[in-house]
């Protein structure tokens, strides 16, 4: 079984299509992670979309241990055919082997810790247990590879790169923060026109058709982010907007609606 984590806020950009080739002939489970930060309705739509394509799907906050019990149930469900085949051949209690894959920062380690935490500690601390890749026995039915597989996103597509940057999946040092914040603000105006007004009390009316830099200036002014001479400190405002978006302070927001191509 391949357990693929995607970021529920950007289900297209956080996938690497090569996984479909790699995961061919395997059972497939998609975990829509960081669902706590994503729009519930959009997450439901994406789940339906992936299920339609034959994946098993669970939406998740990997930091919370409470959802983990249902993962084992769905793993068993996903591998039902194989378990049944084994049973018919007289093979009993052969566990399902699962591997976690996903792009950097999507929550793979967090998930493995939440899902296998205790089991991990148990095997790892025994003397003589080899370091490096090993199968962790979670229960009588499931074994999990302790090291996740890292998939690279499609960086060559500039929109993908941008969406990854919005969510914080790319290191900020290599980014033009102000430019990035303009584009995030324009996308938010398009998808969630009230989000900025609600957070920053900016009273922006849609008919004003503001550009990203104008929205950022409104935000900076409202927050009193000024530099000497009374000018707006747009860099500080930009950092603030990105931080607040990533921290969920602008609400639960999905940047990629189903059926809408990346542009
Ligand atoms: P990895 O590179 O795929 O192993 O990602 P990590 O497990 O290191 O997680 C990257 C960051 O995302 C960490 O700061 C985690 O705390 C955070 N994170 C992981 N899962 C979730 C989640 O479901 N919701 C939220 N809000 N944060 C998460």
PDB file of C-alpha atoms and ligand atoms in Angstrom:
ATOM      1  CA  UNK A   1       0.000   0.000   0.000  1.00  0.00           C
ATOM      2  CA  UNK A   2       1.248   3.464  -0.875  1.00  0.00           C
ATOM      3  CA  UNK A   3       0.087   6.146   1.551  1.00  0.00           C
ATOM      4  CA  UNK A   4       0.452   9.459  -0.234  1.00  0.00           C
ATOM      5  CA  UNK A   5       0.190  12.693   1.706  1.00  0.00           C
ATOM      6  CA  UNK A   6      -1.068  15.775  -0.097  1.00  0.00           C
ATOM      7  CA  UNK A   7      -1.619  19.262   1.295  1.00  0.00           C
ATOM      8  CA  UNK A   8      -5.380  19.759   1.445  1.00  0.00           C
ATOM      9  CA  UNK A   9      -4.952  23.472   0.657  1.00  0.00           C
ATOM     10  CA  UNK A  10      -3.186  22.736  -2.641  1.00  0.00           C
ATOM     11  CA  UNK A  11      -4.098  19.192  -3.698  1.00  0.00           C
ATOM     12  CA  UNK A  12      -2.742  19.666  -7.232  1.00  0.00           C
ATOM     13  CA  UNK A  13       0.545  21.431  -6.556  1.00  0.00           C
ATOM     14  CA  UNK A  14       1.449  19.189  -3.636  1.00  0.00           C
ATOM     15  CA  UNK A  15       1.344  16.024  -5.753  1.00  0.00           C
ATOM     16  CA  UNK A  16       3.943  14.644  -8.055  1.00  0.00           C
ATOM     17  CA  UNK A  17       2.204  12.895 -10.954  1.00  0.00           C
ATOM     18  CA  UNK A  18       5.079  10.377 -11.159  1.00  0.00           C
ATOM     19  CA  UNK A  19       3.607   8.691  -8.120  1.00  0.00           C
ATOM     20  CA  UNK A  20       0.924   7.231 -10.350  1.00  0.00           C
ATOM     21  CA  UNK A  21       3.614   5.384 -12.285  1.00  0.00           C
ATOM     22  CA  UNK A  22       5.521   4.374  -9.126  1.00  0.00           C
ATOM     23  CA  UNK A  23       2.368   3.299  -7.352  1.00  0.00           C
ATOM     24  CA  UNK A  24       1.020   1.271 -10.231  1.00  0.00           C
ATOM     25  CA  UNK A  25      -0.133  -2.169  -9.045  1.00  0.00           C
ATOM     26  CA  UNK A  26      -0.194  -0.994  -5.435  1.00  0.00           C
ATOM     27  CA  UNK A  27      -3.159  -0.185  -3.296  1.00  0.00           C
ATOM     28  CA  UNK A  28      -3.392   3.559  -2.860  1.00  0.00           C
ATOM     29  CA  UNK A  29      -4.452   5.763   0.002  1.00  0.00           C
ATOM     30  CA  UNK A  30      -4.405   9.541  -0.206  1.00  0.00           C
ATOM     31  CA  UNK A  31      -4.239  11.474   3.040  1.00  0.00           C
ATOM     32  CA  UNK A  32      -5.469  15.031   2.598  1.00  0.00           C
ATOM     33  CA  UNK A  33      -3.247  16.435   5.319  1.00  0.00           C
ATOM     34  CA  UNK A  34      -3.379  19.859   6.989  1.00  0.00           C
ATOM     35  CA  UNK A  35      -7.126  19.631   6.540  1.00  0.00           C
ATOM     36  CA  UNK A  36      -7.410  21.797   9.657  1.00  0.00           C
ATOM     37  CA  UNK A  37      -6.172  24.712   7.502  1.00  0.00           C
ATOM     38  CA  UNK A  38      -8.233  23.928   4.411  1.00  0.00           C
ATOM     39  CA  UNK A  39     -11.798  24.752   3.448  1.00  0.00           C
ATOM     40  CA  UNK A  40     -13.975  21.842   4.617  1.00  0.00           C
ATOM     41  CA  UNK A  41     -16.293  21.982   1.629  1.00  0.00           C
ATOM     42  CA  UNK A  42     -13.379  22.004  -0.855  1.00  0.00           C
ATOM     43  CA  UNK A  43     -11.760  19.094   1.012  1.00  0.00           C
ATOM     44  CA  UNK A  44     -14.976  17.126   0.635  1.00  0.00           C
ATOM     45  CA  UNK A  45     -14.994  17.878  -3.084  1.00  0.00           C
ATOM     46  CA  UNK A  46     -11.371  16.829  -3.492  1.00  0.00           C
ATOM     47  CA  UNK A  47     -11.982  13.628  -1.535  1.00  0.00           C
ATOM     48  CA  UNK A  48     -14.841  12.776  -3.878  1.00  0.00           C
ATOM     49  CA  UNK A  49     -12.606  13.588  -6.847  1.00  0.00           C
ATOM     50  CA  UNK A  50      -9.821  11.244  -5.713  1.00  0.00           C
ATOM     51  CA  UNK A  51     -12.268   8.496  -4.717  1.00  0.00           C
ATOM     52  CA  UNK A  52     -13.755   8.704  -8.182  1.00  0.00           C
ATOM     53  CA  UNK A  53     -10.255   7.972  -9.524  1.00  0.00           C
ATOM     54  CA  UNK A  54     -10.061   4.819  -7.409  1.00  0.00           C
ATOM     55  CA  UNK A  55      -8.081   6.069  -4.404  1.00  0.00           C
ATOM     56  CA  UNK A  56      -9.015   5.587  -0.805  1.00  0.00           C
ATOM     57  CA  UNK A  57      -9.042   8.996   0.856  1.00  0.00           C
ATOM     58  CA  UNK A  58      -8.886  10.316   4.408  1.00  0.00           C
ATOM     59  CA  UNK A  59      -8.645  13.961   5.425  1.00  0.00           C
ATOM     60  CA  UNK A  60      -6.436  14.556   8.386  1.00  0.00           C
ATOM     61  CA  UNK A  61      -4.537  16.728  10.816  1.00  0.00           C
ATOM     62  CA  UNK A  62      -1.411  14.599  11.219  1.00  0.00           C
ATOM     63  CA  UNK A  63      -0.513  16.338  14.475  1.00  0.00           C
ATOM     64  CA  UNK A  64      -3.574  14.925  16.158  1.00  0.00           C
ATOM     65  CA  UNK A  65      -3.468  11.322  17.306  1.00  0.00           C
ATOM     66  CA  UNK A  66      -7.239  11.051  17.420  1.00  0.00           C
ATOM     67  CA  UNK A  67      -7.745  10.289  13.723  1.00  0.00           C
ATOM     68  CA  UNK A  68      -5.208   7.460  13.646  1.00  0.00           C
ATOM     69  CA  UNK A  69      -7.475   4.578  14.579  1.00  0.00           C
ATOM     70  CA  UNK A  70      -9.566   5.129  11.489  1.00  0.00           C
ATOM     71  CA  UNK A  71      -6.420   4.998   9.345  1.00  0.00           C
ATOM     72  CA  UNK A  72      -5.855   1.337  10.197  1.00  0.00           C
ATOM     73  CA  UNK A  73      -9.471   0.586   9.343  1.00  0.00           C
ATOM     74  CA  UNK A  74      -9.129   2.231   5.972  1.00  0.00           C
ATOM     75  CA  UNK A  75      -5.749   0.570   5.318  1.00  0.00           C
ATOM     76  CA  UNK A  76      -7.444  -2.787   5.873  1.00  0.00           C
ATOM     77  CA  UNK A  77     -10.329  -1.748   3.685  1.00  0.00           C
ATOM     78  CA  UNK A  78      -7.944  -0.633   0.920  1.00  0.00           C
ATOM     79  CA  UNK A  79      -6.098  -3.952   0.998  1.00  0.00           C
ATOM     80  CA  UNK A  80      -9.191  -6.100   1.505  1.00  0.00           C
ATOM     81  CA  UNK A  81      -8.715  -7.932  -1.781  1.00  0.00           C
ATOM     82  CA  UNK A  82      -5.195  -9.016  -0.950  1.00  0.00           C
ATOM     83  CA  UNK A  83      -6.062 -10.037   2.587  1.00  0.00           C
ATOM     84  CA  UNK A  84      -8.915 -12.100   1.203  1.00  0.00           C
ATOM     85  CA  UNK A  85      -6.646 -13.668  -1.449  1.00  0.00           C
ATOM     86  CA  UNK A  86      -4.095 -14.600   1.238  1.00  0.00           C
ATOM     87  CA  UNK A  87      -6.821 -16.077   3.372  1.00  0.00           C
ATOM     88  CA  UNK A  88      -8.021 -18.303   0.538  1.00  0.00           C
ATOM     89  CA  UNK A  89      -4.482 -19.593   0.059  1.00  0.00           C
ATOM     90  CA  UNK A  90      -4.284 -20.405   3.738  1.00  0.00           C
ATOM     91  CA  UNK A  91      -1.982 -17.490   4.566  1.00  0.00           C
ATOM     92  CA  UNK A  92      -3.079 -15.955   7.814  1.00  0.00           C
ATOM     93  CA  UNK A  93      -1.847 -12.877   9.632  1.00  0.00           C
ATOM     94  CA  UNK A  94       0.486 -11.702   6.930  1.00  0.00           C
ATOM     95  CA  UNK A  95       0.489  -7.978   7.572  1.00  0.00           C
ATOM     96  CA  UNK A  96      -0.124  -5.363   4.947  1.00  0.00           C
ATOM     97  CA  UNK A  97       3.038  -3.380   4.216  1.00  0.00           C
ATOM     98  CA  UNK A  98       2.596   0.338   3.813  1.00  0.00           C
ATOM     99  CA  UNK A  99       4.919   3.124   2.785  1.00  0.00           C
ATOM    100  CA  UNK A 100       4.409   6.863   3.261  1.00  0.00           C
ATOM    101  CA  UNK A 101       5.314   9.215   0.415  1.00  0.00           C
ATOM    102  CA  UNK A 102       4.887  12.916  -0.297  1.00  0.00           C
ATOM    103  CA  UNK A 103       6.612  16.186  -1.104  1.00  0.00           C
ATOM    104  CA  UNK A 104       8.774  17.918   1.534  1.00  0.00           C
ATOM    105  CA  UNK A 105       6.909  19.590   4.409  1.00  0.00           C
ATOM    106  CA  UNK A 106       3.599  17.945   3.692  1.00  0.00           C
ATOM    107  CA  UNK A 107       3.669  16.268   7.114  1.00  0.00           C
ATOM    108  CA  UNK A 108       5.166  12.832   6.477  1.00  0.00           C
ATOM    109  CA  UNK A 109       7.267  12.644   9.658  1.00  0.00           C
ATOM    110  CA  UNK A 110       4.469  14.098  11.731  1.00  0.00           C
ATOM    111  CA  UNK A 111       2.122  11.464  10.368  1.00  0.00           C
ATOM    112  CA  UNK A 112       4.530   8.571  10.928  1.00  0.00           C
ATOM    113  CA  UNK A 113       5.084   9.758  14.494  1.00  0.00           C
ATOM    114  CA  UNK A 114       1.391  10.063  15.233  1.00  0.00           C
ATOM    115  CA  UNK A 115       0.502   6.799  13.566  1.00  0.00           C
ATOM    116  CA  UNK A 116       3.414   4.664  14.680  1.00  0.00           C
ATOM    117  CA  UNK A 117       4.790   6.717  17.570  1.00  0.00           C
ATOM    118  CA  UNK A 118       4.719   4.124  20.280  1.00  0.00           C
ATOM    119  CA  UNK A 119       5.558   1.225  18.020  1.00  0.00           C
ATOM    120  CA  UNK A 120       8.528   3.211  16.708  1.00  0.00           C
ATOM    121  CA  UNK A 121       9.992   3.768  20.139  1.00  0.00           C
ATOM    122  CA  UNK A 122       9.484   0.141  21.066  1.00  0.00           C
ATOM    123  CA  UNK A 123      11.461  -1.365  18.215  1.00  0.00           C
ATOM    124  CA  UNK A 124      14.041   1.413  17.874  1.00  0.00           C
ATOM    125  CA  UNK A 125      15.273   1.179  21.456  1.00  0.00           C
ATOM    126  CA  UNK A 126      16.030  -2.501  21.413  1.00  0.00           C
ATOM    127  CA  UNK A 127      19.723  -3.274  21.187  1.00  0.00           C
ATOM    128  CA  UNK A 128      20.657  -5.007  18.005  1.00  0.00           C
ATOM    129  CA  UNK A 129      17.890  -3.423  15.986  1.00  0.00           C
ATOM    130  CA  UNK A 130      19.453  -2.155  12.797  1.00  0.00           C
ATOM    131  CA  UNK A 131      19.324   1.532  12.157  1.00  0.00           C
ATOM    132  CA  UNK A 132      17.993   2.811   8.887  1.00  0.00           C
ATOM    133  CA  UNK A 133      15.018   1.557   6.983  1.00  0.00           C
ATOM    134  CA  UNK A 134      12.910  -0.906   8.803  1.00  0.00           C
ATOM    135  CA  UNK A 135       9.391  -2.158   8.946  1.00  0.00           C
ATOM    136  CA  UNK A 136       7.540  -1.102  12.052  1.00  0.00           C
ATOM    137  CA  UNK A 137       4.889  -3.534  13.191  1.00  0.00           C
ATOM    138  CA  UNK A 138       1.878  -1.377  14.089  1.00  0.00           C
ATOM    139  CA  UNK A 139      -0.503  -4.160  14.988  1.00  0.00           C
ATOM    140  CA  UNK A 140      -1.227  -7.634  13.737  1.00  0.00           C
ATOM    141  CA  UNK A 141      -2.417  -6.295  10.404  1.00  0.00           C
ATOM    142  CA  UNK A 142      -0.113  -3.484   9.352  1.00  0.00           C
ATOM    143  CA  UNK A 143       3.615  -2.872   8.967  1.00  0.00           C
ATOM    144  CA  UNK A 144       4.862   0.580   8.084  1.00  0.00           C
ATOM    145  CA  UNK A 145       8.192   1.547   6.540  1.00  0.00           C
ATOM    146  CA  UNK A 146       9.769   3.919   9.051  1.00  0.00           C
ATOM    147  CA  UNK A 147      11.326   6.206   6.422  1.00  0.00           C
ATOM    148  CA  UNK A 148       9.052   8.176   4.128  1.00  0.00           C
ATOM    149  CA  UNK A 149       9.674   8.496   0.410  1.00  0.00           C
ATOM    150  CA  UNK A 150      10.248  12.067  -0.699  1.00  0.00           C
ATOM    151  CA  UNK A 151       8.620  13.104  -3.947  1.00  0.00           C
ATOM    152  CA  UNK A 152       9.616  16.299  -5.706  1.00  0.00           C
ATOM    153  CA  UNK A 153       6.883  18.666  -6.745  1.00  0.00           C
ATOM    154  CA  UNK A 154       6.656  19.991 -10.284  1.00  0.00           C
ATOM    155  CA  UNK A 155       8.784  23.036  -9.585  1.00  0.00           C
ATOM    156  CA  UNK A 156       9.198  23.777 -13.267  1.00  0.00           C
ATOM    157  CA  UNK A 157       5.589  24.922 -13.374  1.00  0.00           C
ATOM    158  CA  UNK A 158       5.701  28.487 -11.976  1.00  0.00           C
ATOM    159  CA  UNK A 159       2.147  28.323 -10.595  1.00  0.00           C
ATOM    160  CA  UNK A 160       2.985  25.151  -8.698  1.00  0.00           C
ATOM    161  CA  UNK A 161       6.082  26.849  -7.258  1.00  0.00           C
ATOM    162  CA  UNK A 162       4.006  29.827  -6.223  1.00  0.00           C
ATOM    163  CA  UNK A 163       1.312  27.782  -4.524  1.00  0.00           C
ATOM    164  CA  UNK A 164       3.950  25.811  -2.643  1.00  0.00           C
ATOM    165  CA  UNK A 165       5.493  29.108  -1.563  1.00  0.00           C
ATOM    166  CA  UNK A 166       2.126  30.485  -0.377  1.00  0.00           C
ATOM    167  CA  UNK A 167       1.721  27.537   1.959  1.00  0.00           C
ATOM    168  CA  UNK A 168       5.297  27.710   3.236  1.00  0.00           C
ATOM    169  CA  UNK A 169       6.537  24.541   1.587  1.00  0.00           C
ATOM    170  CA  UNK A 170       9.467  26.458   0.063  1.00  0.00           C
ATOM    171  CA  UNK A 171      12.108  28.285   2.084  1.00  0.00           C
ATOM    172  CA  UNK A 172      11.391  32.002   2.282  1.00  0.00           C
ATOM    173  CA  UNK A 173      15.017  33.075   1.854  1.00  0.00           C
ATOM    174  CA  UNK A 174      14.835  32.180  -1.799  1.00  0.00           C
ATOM    175  CA  UNK A 175      11.613  34.080  -2.424  1.00  0.00           C
ATOM    176  CA  UNK A 176      10.515  37.570  -3.310  1.00  0.00           C
ATOM    177  CA  UNK A 177       8.177  37.999  -0.366  1.00  0.00           C
ATOM    178  CA  UNK A 178       6.446  41.144  -1.523  1.00  0.00           C
ATOM    179  CA  UNK A 179       5.743  39.851  -5.003  1.00  0.00           C
ATOM    180  CA  UNK A 180       4.511  36.615  -3.487  1.00  0.00           C
ATOM    181  CA  UNK A 181       2.146  38.419  -1.144  1.00  0.00           C
ATOM    182  CA  UNK A 182       0.673  40.441  -4.042  1.00  0.00           C
ATOM    183  CA  UNK A 183      -0.174  37.265  -5.868  1.00  0.00           C
ATOM    184  CA  UNK A 184      -1.596  35.574  -2.796  1.00  0.00           C
ATOM    185  CA  UNK A 185      -3.783  38.609  -2.108  1.00  0.00           C
ATOM    186  CA  UNK A 186      -5.075  38.648  -5.676  1.00  0.00           C
ATOM    187  CA  UNK A 187      -5.864  34.944  -5.509  1.00  0.00           C
ATOM    188  CA  UNK A 188      -7.663  35.435  -2.200  1.00  0.00           C
ATOM    189  CA  UNK A 189      -9.696  38.306  -3.666  1.00  0.00           C
ATOM    190  CA  UNK A 190     -10.742  35.914  -6.384  1.00  0.00           C
ATOM    191  CA  UNK A 191     -11.511  32.826  -4.257  1.00  0.00           C
ATOM    192  CA  UNK A 192     -12.411  34.220  -0.830  1.00  0.00           C
ATOM    193  CA  UNK A 193     -13.254  37.884  -1.406  1.00  0.00           C
ATOM    194  CA  UNK A 194     -14.156  38.522   2.219  1.00  0.00           C
ATOM    195  CA  UNK A 195     -11.130  36.895   3.854  1.00  0.00           C
ATOM    196  CA  UNK A 196      -8.859  39.956   3.808  1.00  0.00           C
ATOM    197  CA  UNK A 197     -11.608  42.354   4.883  1.00  0.00           C
ATOM    198  CA  UNK A 198     -12.573  40.118   7.768  1.00  0.00           C
ATOM    199  CA  UNK A 199      -9.032  39.769   9.035  1.00  0.00           C
ATOM    200  CA  UNK A 200      -7.704  43.260   8.414  1.00  0.00           C
ATOM    201  CA  UNK A 201     -10.885  45.384   8.453  1.00  0.00           C
ATOM    202  CA  UNK A 202      -9.848  46.813   5.111  1.00  0.00           C
ATOM    203  CA  UNK A 203     -13.333  47.530   3.688  1.00  0.00           C
ATOM    204  CA  UNK A 204     -12.229  46.630   0.177  1.00  0.00           C
ATOM    205  CA  UNK A 205     -15.128  46.595  -2.287  1.00  0.00           C
ATOM    206  CA  UNK A 206     -14.900  44.142  -5.218  1.00  0.00           C
ATOM    207  CA  UNK A 207     -15.654  46.888  -7.748  1.00  0.00           C
ATOM    208  CA  UNK A 208     -12.446  48.652  -6.732  1.00  0.00           C
ATOM    209  CA  UNK A 209     -10.597  45.814  -8.490  1.00  0.00           C
ATOM    210  CA  UNK A 210      -7.456  46.461  -6.493  1.00  0.00           C
ATOM    211  CA  UNK A 211      -4.104  45.079  -7.537  1.00  0.00           C
ATOM    212  CA  UNK A 212      -2.060  43.025  -5.085  1.00  0.00           C
ATOM    213  CA  UNK A 213       0.243  45.896  -4.133  1.00  0.00           C
ATOM    214  CA  UNK A 214      -2.747  48.146  -3.417  1.00  0.00           C
ATOM    215  CA  UNK A 215      -4.330  45.526  -1.182  1.00  0.00           C
ATOM    216  CA  UNK A 216      -1.029  45.127   0.647  1.00  0.00           C
ATOM    217  CA  UNK A 217      -0.814  48.894   1.187  1.00  0.00           C
ATOM    218  CA  UNK A 218      -4.329  48.938   2.645  1.00  0.00           C
ATOM    219  CA  UNK A 219      -3.355  46.169   5.016  1.00  0.00           C
ATOM    220  CA  UNK A 220      -0.120  47.908   6.014  1.00  0.00           C
ATOM    221  CA  UNK A 221      -1.957  51.153   6.688  1.00  0.00           C
ATOM    222  CA  UNK A 222      -4.658  49.432   8.753  1.00  0.00           C
ATOM    223  CA  UNK A 223      -2.017  47.679  10.824  1.00  0.00           C
ATOM    224  CA  UNK A 224      -0.049  50.883  11.272  1.00  0.00           C
ATOM    225  CA  UNK A 225       3.050  49.396   9.670  1.00  0.00           C
ATOM    226  CA  UNK A 226       4.900  52.561   8.772  1.00  0.00           C
ATOM    227  CA  UNK A 227       8.491  53.526   8.165  1.00  0.00           C
ATOM    228  CA  UNK A 228       9.921  56.997   8.767  1.00  0.00           C
ATOM    229  CA  UNK A 229       8.268  59.601   6.578  1.00  0.00           C
ATOM    230  CA  UNK A 230       4.885  57.926   7.012  1.00  0.00           C
ATOM    231  CA  UNK A 231       5.397  55.478   4.173  1.00  0.00           C
ATOM    232  CA  UNK A 232       3.948  52.019   4.484  1.00  0.00           C
ATOM    233  CA  UNK A 233       6.360  49.257   5.401  1.00  0.00           C
ATOM    234  CA  UNK A 234       5.204  46.928   2.657  1.00  0.00           C
ATOM    235  CA  UNK A 235       7.860  44.346   3.351  1.00  0.00           C
ATOM    236  CA  UNK A 236       6.700  43.935   6.924  1.00  0.00           C
ATOM    237  CA  UNK A 237       3.095  43.811   5.751  1.00  0.00           C
ATOM    238  CA  UNK A 238       3.980  41.131   3.201  1.00  0.00           C
ATOM    239  CA  UNK A 239       5.683  38.945   5.807  1.00  0.00           C
ATOM    240  CA  UNK A 240       2.654  39.390   8.027  1.00  0.00           C
ATOM    241  CA  UNK A 241       0.165  38.404   5.328  1.00  0.00           C
ATOM    242  CA  UNK A 242       2.075  35.241   4.452  1.00  0.00           C
ATOM    243  CA  UNK A 243       2.513  34.289   8.114  1.00  0.00           C
ATOM    244  CA  UNK A 244      -1.145  34.817   8.860  1.00  0.00           C
ATOM    245  CA  UNK A 245      -2.286  32.874   5.823  1.00  0.00           C
ATOM    246  CA  UNK A 246       0.008  29.965   6.683  1.00  0.00           C
ATOM    247  CA  UNK A 247      -1.112  30.013  10.287  1.00  0.00           C
ATOM    248  CA  UNK A 248      -4.763  29.809   9.289  1.00  0.00           C
ATOM    249  CA  UNK A 249      -5.559  33.279  10.628  1.00  0.00           C
ATOM    250  CA  UNK A 250      -7.273  34.284   7.386  1.00  0.00           C
ATOM    251  CA  UNK A 251      -9.615  31.345   7.748  1.00  0.00           C
ATOM    252  CA  UNK A 252      -9.711  27.848   6.312  1.00  0.00           C
ATOM    253  CA  UNK A 253      -8.687  28.417   2.747  1.00  0.00           C
ATOM    254  CA  UNK A 254      -8.108  26.062  -0.172  1.00  0.00           C
ATOM    255  CA  UNK A 255      -6.197  27.695  -2.981  1.00  0.00           C
ATOM    256  CA  UNK A 256      -6.991  25.089  -5.625  1.00  0.00           C
ATOM    257  CA  UNK A 257     -10.667  24.355  -6.202  1.00  0.00           C
ATOM    258  CA  UNK A 258     -11.579  21.096  -7.938  1.00  0.00           C
ATOM    259  CA  UNK A 259     -12.002  21.366 -11.681  1.00  0.00           C
ATOM    260  CA  UNK A 260     -10.148  24.625 -11.974  1.00  0.00           C
ATOM    261  CA  UNK A 261      -6.901  24.325 -13.882  1.00  0.00           C
ATOM    262  CA  UNK A 262      -3.795  25.909 -12.373  1.00  0.00           C
ATOM    263  CA  UNK A 263      -3.062  29.206 -14.060  1.00  0.00           C
TER     264      UNK A 263
HETATM  265  P1  LIG B   1       7.724  16.249   6.148  1.00  0.00           P
HETATM  266  O1  LIG B   1       8.833  17.068   5.556  1.00  0.00           O
HETATM  267  O2  LIG B   1       6.764  15.802   5.080  1.00  0.00           O
HETATM  268  O3  LIG B   1       8.169  15.114   7.013  1.00  0.00           O
HETATM  269  O4  LIG B   1       6.858  17.265   7.046  1.00  0.00           O
HETATM  270  P2  LIG B   1       6.830  17.431   8.645  1.00  0.00           P
HETATM  271  O5  LIG B   1       6.199  16.245   9.286  1.00  0.00           O
HETATM  272  O6  LIG B   1       8.190  17.825   9.110  1.00  0.00           O
HETATM  273  O7  LIG B   1       5.817  18.657   8.810  1.00  0.00           O
HETATM  274  C1  LIG B   1       6.093  19.960   8.309  1.00  0.00           C
HETATM  275  C2  LIG B   1       5.364  20.986   9.147  1.00  0.00           C
HETATM  276  O8  LIG B   1       3.955  20.873   8.982  1.00  0.00           O
HETATM  277  C3  LIG B   1       5.623  20.858  10.648  1.00  0.00           C
HETATM  278  O9  LIG B   1       5.738  22.163  11.186  1.00  0.00           O
HETATM  279  C4  LIG B   1       4.364  20.179  11.162  1.00  0.00           C
HETATM  280  O10 LIG B   1       4.073  20.504  12.504  1.00  0.00           O
HETATM  281  C5  LIG B   1       3.324  20.746  10.258  1.00  0.00           C
HETATM  282  N1  LIG B   1       2.160  19.839  10.077  1.00  0.00           N
HETATM  283  C6  LIG B   1       2.192  18.534   9.757  1.00  0.00           C
HETATM  284  N2  LIG B   1       0.944  18.034   9.643  1.00  0.00           N
HETATM  285  C7  LIG B   1       0.096  19.067   9.885  1.00  0.00           C
HETATM  286  C8  LIG B   1      -1.344  19.198   9.896  1.00  0.00           C
HETATM  287  O11 LIG B   1      -2.099  18.273   9.624  1.00  0.00           O
HETATM  288  N3  LIG B   1      -1.838  20.438  10.165  1.00  0.00           N
HETATM  289  C9  LIG B   1      -1.031  21.507  10.433  1.00  0.00           C
HETATM  290  N4  LIG B   1      -1.627  22.682  10.709  1.00  0.00           N
HETATM  291  N5  LIG B   1       0.311  21.412  10.449  1.00  0.00           N
HETATM  292  C10 LIG B   1       0.868  20.218  10.171  1.00  0.00           C
END
